[in-house]
Coordinates of N, CA, C and O in Angstrom, one line a residue:
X1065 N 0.9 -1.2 0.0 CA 0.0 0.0 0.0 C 0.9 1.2 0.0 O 2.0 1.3 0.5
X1066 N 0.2 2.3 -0.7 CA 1.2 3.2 -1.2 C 1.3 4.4 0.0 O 0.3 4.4 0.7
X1067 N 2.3 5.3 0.3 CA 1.8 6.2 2.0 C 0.7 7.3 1.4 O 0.2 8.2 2.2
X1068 N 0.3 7.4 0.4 CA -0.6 8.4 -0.1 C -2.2 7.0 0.5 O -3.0 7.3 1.3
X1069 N -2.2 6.3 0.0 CA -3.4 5.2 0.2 C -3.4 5.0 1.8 O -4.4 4.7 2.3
X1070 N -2.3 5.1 2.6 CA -2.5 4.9 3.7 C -2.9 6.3 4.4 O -3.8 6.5 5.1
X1071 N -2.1 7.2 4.1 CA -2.6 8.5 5.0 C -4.4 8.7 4.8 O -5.2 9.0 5.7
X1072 N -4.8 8.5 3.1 CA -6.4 8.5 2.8 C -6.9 7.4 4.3 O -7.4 7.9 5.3
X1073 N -6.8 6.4 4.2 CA -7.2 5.5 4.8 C -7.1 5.7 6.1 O -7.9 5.0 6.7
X1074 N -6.1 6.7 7.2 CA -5.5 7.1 8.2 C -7.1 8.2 8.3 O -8.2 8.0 8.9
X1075 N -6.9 9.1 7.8 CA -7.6 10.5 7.3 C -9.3 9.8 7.4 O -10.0 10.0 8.4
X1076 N -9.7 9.2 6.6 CA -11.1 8.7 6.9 C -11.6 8.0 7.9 O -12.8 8.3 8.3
X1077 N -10.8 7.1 8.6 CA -10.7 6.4 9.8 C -11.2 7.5 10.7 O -12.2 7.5 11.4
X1078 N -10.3 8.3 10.5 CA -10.2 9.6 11.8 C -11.2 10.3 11.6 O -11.6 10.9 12.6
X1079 N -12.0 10.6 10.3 CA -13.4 11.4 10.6 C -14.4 10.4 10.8 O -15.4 10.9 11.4
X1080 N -14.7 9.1 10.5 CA -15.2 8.0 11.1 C -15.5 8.2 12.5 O -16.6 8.5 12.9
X1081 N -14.5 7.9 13.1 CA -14.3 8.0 14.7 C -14.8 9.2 14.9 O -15.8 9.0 15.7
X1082 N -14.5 10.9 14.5 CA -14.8 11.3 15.3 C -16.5 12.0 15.2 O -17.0 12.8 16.0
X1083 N -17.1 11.4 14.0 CA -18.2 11.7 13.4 C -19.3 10.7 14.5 O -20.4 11.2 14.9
X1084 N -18.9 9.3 15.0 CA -19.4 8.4 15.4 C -19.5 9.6 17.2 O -20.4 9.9 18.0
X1085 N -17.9 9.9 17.2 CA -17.9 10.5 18.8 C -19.0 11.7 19.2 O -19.6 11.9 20.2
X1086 N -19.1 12.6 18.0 CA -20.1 13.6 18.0 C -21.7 12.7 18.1 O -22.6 12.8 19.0
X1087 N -21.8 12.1 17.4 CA -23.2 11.5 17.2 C -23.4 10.7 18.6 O -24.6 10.5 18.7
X1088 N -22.6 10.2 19.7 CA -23.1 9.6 20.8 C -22.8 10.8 21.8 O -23.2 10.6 23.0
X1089 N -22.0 12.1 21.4 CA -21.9 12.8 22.5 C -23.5 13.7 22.4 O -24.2 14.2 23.3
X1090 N -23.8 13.7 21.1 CA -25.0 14.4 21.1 C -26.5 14.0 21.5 O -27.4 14.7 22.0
X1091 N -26.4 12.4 21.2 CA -27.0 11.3 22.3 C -27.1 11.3 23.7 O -28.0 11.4 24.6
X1092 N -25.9 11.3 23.8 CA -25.6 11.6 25.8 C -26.3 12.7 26.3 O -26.9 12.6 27.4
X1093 N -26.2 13.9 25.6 CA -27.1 15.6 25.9 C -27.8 15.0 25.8 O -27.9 14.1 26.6
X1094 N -28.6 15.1 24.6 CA -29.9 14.7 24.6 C -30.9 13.8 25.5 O -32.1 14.0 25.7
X1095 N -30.2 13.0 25.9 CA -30.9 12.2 27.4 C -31.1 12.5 28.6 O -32.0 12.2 29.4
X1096 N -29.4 13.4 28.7 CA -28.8 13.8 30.2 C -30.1 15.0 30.1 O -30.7 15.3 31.1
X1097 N -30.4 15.6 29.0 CA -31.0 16.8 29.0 C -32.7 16.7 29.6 O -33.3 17.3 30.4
X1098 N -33.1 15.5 28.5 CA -34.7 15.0 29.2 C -34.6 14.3 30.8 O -35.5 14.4 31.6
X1099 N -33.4 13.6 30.9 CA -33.5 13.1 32.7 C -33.3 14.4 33.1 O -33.6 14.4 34.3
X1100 N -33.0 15.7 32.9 CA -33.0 16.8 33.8 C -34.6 17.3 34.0 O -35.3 17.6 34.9
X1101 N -34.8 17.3 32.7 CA -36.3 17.9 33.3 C -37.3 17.8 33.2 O -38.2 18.5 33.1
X1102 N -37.1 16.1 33.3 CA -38.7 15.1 33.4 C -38.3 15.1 34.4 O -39.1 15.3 35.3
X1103 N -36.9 14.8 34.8 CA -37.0 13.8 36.6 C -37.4 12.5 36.8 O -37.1 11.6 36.0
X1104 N -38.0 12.4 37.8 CA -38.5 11.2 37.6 C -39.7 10.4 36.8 O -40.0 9.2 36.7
X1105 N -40.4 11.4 36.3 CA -41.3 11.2 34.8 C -40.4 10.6 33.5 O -41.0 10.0 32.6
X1106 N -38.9 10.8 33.7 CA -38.2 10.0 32.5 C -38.1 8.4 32.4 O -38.1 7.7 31.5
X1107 N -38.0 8.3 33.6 CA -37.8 6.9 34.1 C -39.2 6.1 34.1 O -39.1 4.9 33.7
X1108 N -40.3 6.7 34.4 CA -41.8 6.4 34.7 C -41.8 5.9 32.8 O -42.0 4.8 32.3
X1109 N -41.7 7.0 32.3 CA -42.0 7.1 30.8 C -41.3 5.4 30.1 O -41.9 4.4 29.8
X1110 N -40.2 5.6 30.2 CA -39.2 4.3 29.9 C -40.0 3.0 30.4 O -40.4 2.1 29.6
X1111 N -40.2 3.1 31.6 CA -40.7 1.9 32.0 C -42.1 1.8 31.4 O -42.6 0.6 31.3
X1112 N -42.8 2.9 31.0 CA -43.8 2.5 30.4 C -44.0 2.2 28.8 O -44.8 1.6 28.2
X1113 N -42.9 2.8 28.5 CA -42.8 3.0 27.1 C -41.8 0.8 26.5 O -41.9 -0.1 25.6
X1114 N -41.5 1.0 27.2 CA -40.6 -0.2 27.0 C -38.9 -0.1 26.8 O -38.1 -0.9 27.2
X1115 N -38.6 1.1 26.2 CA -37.5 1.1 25.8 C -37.0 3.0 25.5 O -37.7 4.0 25.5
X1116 N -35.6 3.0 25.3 CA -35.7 4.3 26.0 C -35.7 5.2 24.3 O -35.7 6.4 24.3
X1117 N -35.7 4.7 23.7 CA -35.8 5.6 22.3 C -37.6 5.6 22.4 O -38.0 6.5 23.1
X1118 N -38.5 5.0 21.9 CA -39.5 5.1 22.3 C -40.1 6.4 23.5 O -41.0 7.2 23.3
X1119 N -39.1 6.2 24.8 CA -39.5 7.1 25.9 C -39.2 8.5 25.1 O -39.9 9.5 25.0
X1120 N -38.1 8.2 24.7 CA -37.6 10.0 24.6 C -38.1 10.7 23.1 O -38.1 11.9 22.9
X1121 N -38.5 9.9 22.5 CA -39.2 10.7 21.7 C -40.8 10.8 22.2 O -41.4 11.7 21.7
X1122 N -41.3 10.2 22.9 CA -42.4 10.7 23.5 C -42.4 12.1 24.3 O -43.4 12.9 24.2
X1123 N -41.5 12.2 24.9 CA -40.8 13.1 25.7 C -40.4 14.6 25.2 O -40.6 15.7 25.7
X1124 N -39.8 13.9 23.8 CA -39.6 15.0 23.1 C -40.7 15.6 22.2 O -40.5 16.6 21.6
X1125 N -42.1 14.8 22.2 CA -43.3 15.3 21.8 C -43.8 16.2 22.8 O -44.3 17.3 22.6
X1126 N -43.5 15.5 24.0 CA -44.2 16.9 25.2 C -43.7 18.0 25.2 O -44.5 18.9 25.4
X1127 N -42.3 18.4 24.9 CA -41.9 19.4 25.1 C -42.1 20.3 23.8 O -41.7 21.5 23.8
X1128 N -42.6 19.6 22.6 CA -42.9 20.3 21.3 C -44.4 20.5 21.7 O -44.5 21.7 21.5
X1129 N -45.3 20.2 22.0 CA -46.8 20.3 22.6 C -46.4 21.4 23.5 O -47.2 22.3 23.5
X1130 N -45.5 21.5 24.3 CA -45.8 22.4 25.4 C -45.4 23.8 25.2 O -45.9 24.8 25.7
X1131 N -43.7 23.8 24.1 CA -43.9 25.0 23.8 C -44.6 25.8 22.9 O -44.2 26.9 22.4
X1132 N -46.2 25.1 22.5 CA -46.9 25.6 21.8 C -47.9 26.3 22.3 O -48.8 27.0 21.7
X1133 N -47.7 25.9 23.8 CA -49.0 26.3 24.5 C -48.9 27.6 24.9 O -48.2 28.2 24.0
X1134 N -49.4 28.5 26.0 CA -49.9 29.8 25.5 C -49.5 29.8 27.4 O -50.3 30.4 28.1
X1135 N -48.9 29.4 27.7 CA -48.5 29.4 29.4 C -48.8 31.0 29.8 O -48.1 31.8 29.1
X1136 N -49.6 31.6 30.6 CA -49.8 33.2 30.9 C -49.0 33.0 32.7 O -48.7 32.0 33.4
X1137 N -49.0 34.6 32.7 CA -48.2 35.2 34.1 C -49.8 35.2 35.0 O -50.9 35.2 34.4
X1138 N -49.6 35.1 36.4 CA -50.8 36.1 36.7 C -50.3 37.4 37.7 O -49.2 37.7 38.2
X1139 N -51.6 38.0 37.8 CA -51.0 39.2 38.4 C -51.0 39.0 39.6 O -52.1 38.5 40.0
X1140 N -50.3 39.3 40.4 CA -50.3 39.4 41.5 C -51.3 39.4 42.6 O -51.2 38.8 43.7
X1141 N -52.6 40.2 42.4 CA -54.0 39.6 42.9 C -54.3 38.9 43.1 O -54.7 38.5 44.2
X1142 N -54.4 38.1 41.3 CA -54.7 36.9 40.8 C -54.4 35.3 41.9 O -55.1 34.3 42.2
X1143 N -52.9 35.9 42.2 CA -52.6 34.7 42.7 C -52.9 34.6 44.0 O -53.0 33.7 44.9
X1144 N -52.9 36.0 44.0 CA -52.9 36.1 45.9 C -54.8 35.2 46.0 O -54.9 34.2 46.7
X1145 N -55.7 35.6 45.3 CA -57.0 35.4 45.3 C -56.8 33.6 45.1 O -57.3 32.8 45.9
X1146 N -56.1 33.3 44.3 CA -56.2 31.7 44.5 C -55.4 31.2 45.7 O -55.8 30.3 46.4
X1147 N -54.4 31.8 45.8 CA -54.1 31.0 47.6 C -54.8 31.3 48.7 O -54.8 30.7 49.8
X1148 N -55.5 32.3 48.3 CA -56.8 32.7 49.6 C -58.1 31.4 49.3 O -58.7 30.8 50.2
X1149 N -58.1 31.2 48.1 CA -59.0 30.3 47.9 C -58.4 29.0 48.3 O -59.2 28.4 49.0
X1150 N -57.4 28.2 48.1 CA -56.7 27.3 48.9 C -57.2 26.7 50.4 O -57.7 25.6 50.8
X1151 N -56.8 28.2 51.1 CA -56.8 28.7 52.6 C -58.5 27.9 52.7 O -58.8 26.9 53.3
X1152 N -59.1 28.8 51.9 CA -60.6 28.4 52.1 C -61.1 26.4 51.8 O -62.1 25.8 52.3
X1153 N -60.3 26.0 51.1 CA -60.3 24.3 51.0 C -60.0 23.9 51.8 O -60.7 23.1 52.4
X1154 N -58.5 24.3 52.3 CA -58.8 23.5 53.7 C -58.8 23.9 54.6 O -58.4 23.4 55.6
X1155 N -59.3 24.8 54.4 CA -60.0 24.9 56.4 C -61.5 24.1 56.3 O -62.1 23.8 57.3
X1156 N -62.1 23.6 54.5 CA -63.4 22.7 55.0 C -63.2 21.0 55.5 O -64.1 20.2 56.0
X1157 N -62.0 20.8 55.3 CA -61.2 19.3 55.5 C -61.8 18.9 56.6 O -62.2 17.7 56.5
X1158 N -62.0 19.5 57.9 CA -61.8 19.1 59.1 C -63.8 18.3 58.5 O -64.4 17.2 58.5
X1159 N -64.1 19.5 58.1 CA -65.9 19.0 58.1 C -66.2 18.4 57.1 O -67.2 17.8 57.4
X1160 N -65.9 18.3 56.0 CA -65.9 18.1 54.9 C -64.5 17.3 53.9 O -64.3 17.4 52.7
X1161 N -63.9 16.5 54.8 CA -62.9 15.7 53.8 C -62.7 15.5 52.5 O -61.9 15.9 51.7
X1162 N -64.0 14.5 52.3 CA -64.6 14.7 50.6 C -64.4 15.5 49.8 O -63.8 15.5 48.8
X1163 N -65.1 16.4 50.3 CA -65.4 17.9 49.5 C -64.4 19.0 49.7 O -64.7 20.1 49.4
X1164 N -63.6 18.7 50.2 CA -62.4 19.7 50.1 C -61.0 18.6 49.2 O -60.0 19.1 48.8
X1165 N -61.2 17.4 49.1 CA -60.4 17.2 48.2 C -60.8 17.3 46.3 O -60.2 17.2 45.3
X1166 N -62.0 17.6 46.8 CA -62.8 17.4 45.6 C -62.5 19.2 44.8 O -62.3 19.6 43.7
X1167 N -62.5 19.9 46.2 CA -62.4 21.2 46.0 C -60.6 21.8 45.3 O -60.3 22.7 44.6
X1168 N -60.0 20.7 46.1 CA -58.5 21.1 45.9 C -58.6 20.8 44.0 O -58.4 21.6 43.1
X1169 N -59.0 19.3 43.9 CA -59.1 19.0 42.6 C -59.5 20.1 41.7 O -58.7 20.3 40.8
X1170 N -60.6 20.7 41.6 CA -60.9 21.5 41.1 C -60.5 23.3 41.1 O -60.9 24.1 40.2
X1171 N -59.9 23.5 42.1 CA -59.2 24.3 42.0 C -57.8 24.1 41.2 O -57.6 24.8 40.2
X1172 N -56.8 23.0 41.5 CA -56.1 23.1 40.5 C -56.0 22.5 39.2 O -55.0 22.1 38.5
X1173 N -57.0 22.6 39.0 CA -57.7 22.4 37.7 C -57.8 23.8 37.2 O -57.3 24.1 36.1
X1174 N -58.4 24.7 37.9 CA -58.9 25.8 37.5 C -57.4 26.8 37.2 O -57.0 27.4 36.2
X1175 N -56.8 26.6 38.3 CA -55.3 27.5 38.1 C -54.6 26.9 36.7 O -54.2 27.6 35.8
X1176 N -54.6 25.7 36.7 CA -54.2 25.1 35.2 C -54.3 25.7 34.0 O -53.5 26.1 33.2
X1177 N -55.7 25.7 34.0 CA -56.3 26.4 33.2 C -56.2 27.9 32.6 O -55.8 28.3 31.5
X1178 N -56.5 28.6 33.6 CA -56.0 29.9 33.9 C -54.8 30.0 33.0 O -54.8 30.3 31.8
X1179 N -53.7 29.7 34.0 CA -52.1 29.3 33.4 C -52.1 29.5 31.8 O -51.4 30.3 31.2
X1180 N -53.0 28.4 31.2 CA -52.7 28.0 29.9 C -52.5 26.9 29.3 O -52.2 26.6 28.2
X1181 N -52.9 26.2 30.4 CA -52.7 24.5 30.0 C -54.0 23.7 29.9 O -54.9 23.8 30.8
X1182 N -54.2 22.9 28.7 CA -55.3 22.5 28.6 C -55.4 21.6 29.5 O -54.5 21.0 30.0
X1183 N -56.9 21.2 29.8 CA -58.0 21.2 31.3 C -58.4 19.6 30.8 O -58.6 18.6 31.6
X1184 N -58.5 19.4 29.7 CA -59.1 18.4 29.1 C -58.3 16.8 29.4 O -57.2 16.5 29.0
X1185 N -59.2 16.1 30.3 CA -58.5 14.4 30.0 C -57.3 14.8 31.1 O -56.3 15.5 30.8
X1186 N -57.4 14.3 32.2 CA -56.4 13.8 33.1 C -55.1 13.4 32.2 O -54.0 14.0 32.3
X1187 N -55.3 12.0 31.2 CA -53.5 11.9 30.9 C -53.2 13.2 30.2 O -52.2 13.7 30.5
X1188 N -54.0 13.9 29.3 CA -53.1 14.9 28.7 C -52.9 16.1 30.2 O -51.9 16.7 30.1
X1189 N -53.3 16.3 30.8 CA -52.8 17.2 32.0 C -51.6 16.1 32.1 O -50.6 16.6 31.7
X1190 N -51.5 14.8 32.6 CA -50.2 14.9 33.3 C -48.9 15.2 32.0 O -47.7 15.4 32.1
X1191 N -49.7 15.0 30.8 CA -48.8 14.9 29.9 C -48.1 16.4 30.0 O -47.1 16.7 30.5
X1192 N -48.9 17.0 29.4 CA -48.4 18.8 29.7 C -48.1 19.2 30.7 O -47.2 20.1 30.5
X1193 N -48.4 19.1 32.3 CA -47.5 19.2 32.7 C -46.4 18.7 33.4 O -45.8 19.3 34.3
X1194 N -46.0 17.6 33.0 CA -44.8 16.7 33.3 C -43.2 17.4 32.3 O -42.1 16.9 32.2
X1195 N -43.5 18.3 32.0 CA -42.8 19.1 31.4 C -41.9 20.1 31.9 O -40.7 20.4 31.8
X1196 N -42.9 20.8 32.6 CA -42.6 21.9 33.3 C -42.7 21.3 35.3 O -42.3 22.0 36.2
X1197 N -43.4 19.8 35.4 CA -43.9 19.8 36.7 C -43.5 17.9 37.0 O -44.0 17.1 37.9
X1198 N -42.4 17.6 36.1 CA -41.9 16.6 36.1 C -41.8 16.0 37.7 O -41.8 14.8 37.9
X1199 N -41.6 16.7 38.8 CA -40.7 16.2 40.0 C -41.8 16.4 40.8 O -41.8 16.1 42.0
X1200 N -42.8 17.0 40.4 CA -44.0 16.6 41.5 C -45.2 16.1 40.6 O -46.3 16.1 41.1
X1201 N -45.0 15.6 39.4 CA -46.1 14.9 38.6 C -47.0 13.3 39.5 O -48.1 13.0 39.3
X1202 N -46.0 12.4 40.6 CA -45.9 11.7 41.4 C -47.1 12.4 42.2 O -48.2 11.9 42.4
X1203 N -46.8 13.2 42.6 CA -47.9 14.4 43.9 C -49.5 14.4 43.4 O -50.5 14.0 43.9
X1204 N -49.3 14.9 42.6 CA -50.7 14.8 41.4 C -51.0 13.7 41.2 O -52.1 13.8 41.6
X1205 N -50.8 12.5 40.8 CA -51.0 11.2 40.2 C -51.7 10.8 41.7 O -52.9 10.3 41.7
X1206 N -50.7 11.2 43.2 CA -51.5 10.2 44.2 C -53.1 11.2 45.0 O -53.9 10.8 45.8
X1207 N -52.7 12.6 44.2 CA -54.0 13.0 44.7 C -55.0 12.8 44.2 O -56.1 12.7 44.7
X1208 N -54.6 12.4 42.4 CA -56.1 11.9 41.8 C -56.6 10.5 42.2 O -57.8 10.2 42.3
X1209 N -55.2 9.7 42.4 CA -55.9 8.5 42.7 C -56.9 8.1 43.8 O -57.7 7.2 43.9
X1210 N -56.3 9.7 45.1 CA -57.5 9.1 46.4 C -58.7 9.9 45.9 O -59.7 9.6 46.6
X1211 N -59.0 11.0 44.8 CA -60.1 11.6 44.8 C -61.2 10.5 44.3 O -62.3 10.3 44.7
X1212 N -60.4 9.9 43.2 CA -61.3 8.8 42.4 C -61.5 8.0 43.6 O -62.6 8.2 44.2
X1213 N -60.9 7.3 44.1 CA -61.0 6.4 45.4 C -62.4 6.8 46.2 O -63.4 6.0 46.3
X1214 N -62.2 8.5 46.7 CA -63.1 9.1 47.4 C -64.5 9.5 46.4 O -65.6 9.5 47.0
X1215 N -64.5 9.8 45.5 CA -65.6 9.7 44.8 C -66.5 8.4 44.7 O -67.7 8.6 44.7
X1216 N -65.8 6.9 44.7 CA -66.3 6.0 45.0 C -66.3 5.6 46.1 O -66.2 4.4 46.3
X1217 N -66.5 6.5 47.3 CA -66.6 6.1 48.9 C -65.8 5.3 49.2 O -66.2 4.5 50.1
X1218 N -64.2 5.1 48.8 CA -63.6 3.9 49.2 C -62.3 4.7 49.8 O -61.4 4.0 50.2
X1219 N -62.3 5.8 49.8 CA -61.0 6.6 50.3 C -61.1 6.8 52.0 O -62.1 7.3 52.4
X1220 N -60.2 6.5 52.8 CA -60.1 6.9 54.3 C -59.4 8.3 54.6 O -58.3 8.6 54.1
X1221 N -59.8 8.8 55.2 CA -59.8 9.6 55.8 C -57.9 10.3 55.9 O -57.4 11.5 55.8
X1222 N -57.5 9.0 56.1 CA -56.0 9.4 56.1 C -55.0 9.3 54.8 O -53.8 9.5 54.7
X1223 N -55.8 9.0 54.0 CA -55.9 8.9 52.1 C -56.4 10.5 52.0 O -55.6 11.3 51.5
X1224 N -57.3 10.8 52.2 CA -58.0 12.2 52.2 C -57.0 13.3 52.2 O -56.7 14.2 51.4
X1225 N -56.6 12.8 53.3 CA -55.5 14.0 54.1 C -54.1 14.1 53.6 O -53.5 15.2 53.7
X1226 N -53.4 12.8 52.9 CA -52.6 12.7 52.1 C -53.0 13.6 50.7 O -52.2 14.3 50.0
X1227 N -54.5 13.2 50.4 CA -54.2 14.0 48.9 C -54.5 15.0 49.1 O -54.8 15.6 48.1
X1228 N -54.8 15.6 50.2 CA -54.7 17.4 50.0 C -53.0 18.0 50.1 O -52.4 19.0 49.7
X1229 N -52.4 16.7 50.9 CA -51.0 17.0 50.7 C -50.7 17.9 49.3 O -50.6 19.1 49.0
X1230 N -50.6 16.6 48.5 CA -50.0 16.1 47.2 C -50.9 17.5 46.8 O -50.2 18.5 46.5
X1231 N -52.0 17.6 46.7 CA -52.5 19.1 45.7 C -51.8 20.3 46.1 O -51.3 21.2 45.4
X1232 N -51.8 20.0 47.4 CA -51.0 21.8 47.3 C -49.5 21.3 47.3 O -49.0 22.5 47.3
X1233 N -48.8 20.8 47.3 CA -47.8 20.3 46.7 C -47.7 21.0 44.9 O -46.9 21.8 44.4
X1234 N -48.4 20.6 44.5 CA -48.4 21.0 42.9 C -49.3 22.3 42.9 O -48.9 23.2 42.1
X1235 N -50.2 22.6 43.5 CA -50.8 24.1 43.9 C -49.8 24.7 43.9 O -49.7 25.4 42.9
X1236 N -48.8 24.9 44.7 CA -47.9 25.9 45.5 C -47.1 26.1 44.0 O -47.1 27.0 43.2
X1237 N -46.6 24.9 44.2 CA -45.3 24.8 42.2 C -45.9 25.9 41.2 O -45.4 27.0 40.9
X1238 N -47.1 25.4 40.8 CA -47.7 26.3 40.0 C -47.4 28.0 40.1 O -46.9 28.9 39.5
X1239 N -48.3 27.9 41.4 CA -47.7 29.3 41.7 C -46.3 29.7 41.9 O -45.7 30.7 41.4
X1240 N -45.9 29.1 42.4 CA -44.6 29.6 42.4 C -43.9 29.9 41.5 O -43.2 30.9 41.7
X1241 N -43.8 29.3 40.3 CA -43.8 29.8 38.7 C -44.1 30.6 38.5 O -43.3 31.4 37.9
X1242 N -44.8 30.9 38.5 CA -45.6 32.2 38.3 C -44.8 33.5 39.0 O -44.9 34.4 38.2
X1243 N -44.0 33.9 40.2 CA -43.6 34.6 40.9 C -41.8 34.5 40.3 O -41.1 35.5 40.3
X1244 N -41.6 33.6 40.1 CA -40.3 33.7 39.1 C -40.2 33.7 37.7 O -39.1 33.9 37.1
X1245 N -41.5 33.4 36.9 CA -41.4 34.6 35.4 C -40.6 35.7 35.5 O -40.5 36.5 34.5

């Protein structure tokens, strides 16, 4: 082999390699990037998805859905008026368990909405906000589960009390977003 055919052969090798190195280093972001801000919704997704190309392009549909959405500020009133309304859910707990988880439900439903996020279908809420609300999506999932529970009279009391946790857990987030725009 001639040193002209070997240096070619040297020379392609080496953008080979380093064409292959860019393509898994941009792989690596790309993942490191969605485990940052699904959290533990990345991992939920995988496991549901089966496999992780599957997950991440799901993932990467939410974040194309979400920066389409129309996310709004509120004013300062605004929010103060929904944590006053909060205040007012649970102070009915003590008499009303049921109906103040029912109330929390629907209030953060309503702030949702407000926000900019569509209201429609439980999975598409957790879908939209597992985006922006990835590390307390967990919080939300166990408050809907005891409301359903409590809507069919099968929720206790100490399930009740857990998912008003978990709402203002994701209540507060919300707002709090809102105060760091």
């Amino acid at each position: 082999m001639s040193t002209n055919s070997l240096i070619v052969v040297i020379v392609v090798a080496a953008v080979v390699v380093l064409a292959l190195t860019a393509l898994l280093w941009t792989l690596s972001r790309r993942r490191h990037h969605l485990r940052e801000r699904f959290g533990p919704e990345y991992e939920r997704t995988v496991e549901e998805q089966g496999d992780k190309r599957s997950a991440e392009r799901d993932l990467r549909a939410r974040e194309e859905r979400h920066d389409r959405l129309d996310i709004k500020e509120l004013s300062p009133d605004r929010r103060q008026q929904y944590a006053d309304e909060w205040a007012g859910v649970q102070q009915q707990f003590v008499d009303r368990p049921e109906g103040s988880v029912a109330g929390a439900d629907e209030l953060v439903t309503r702030l949702m909405g407000e926000l900019g996020y569509p209201t429609e279908g439980y999975e598409n809420q957790l879908r939209d906000l597992s985006v922006e609300h990835g590390r307390t999506l967990e919080e939300y999932r166990a408050a809907h589960a005891a409301k359903v529970r409590s809507d069919a009279g099968q929720a206790t009391t100490e399930e009740l009390r857990g998912a008003m946790v978990h709402y203002r857990t994701l209540f507060e987030e919300l707002l709090a977003d809102q105060r760091s725009r």
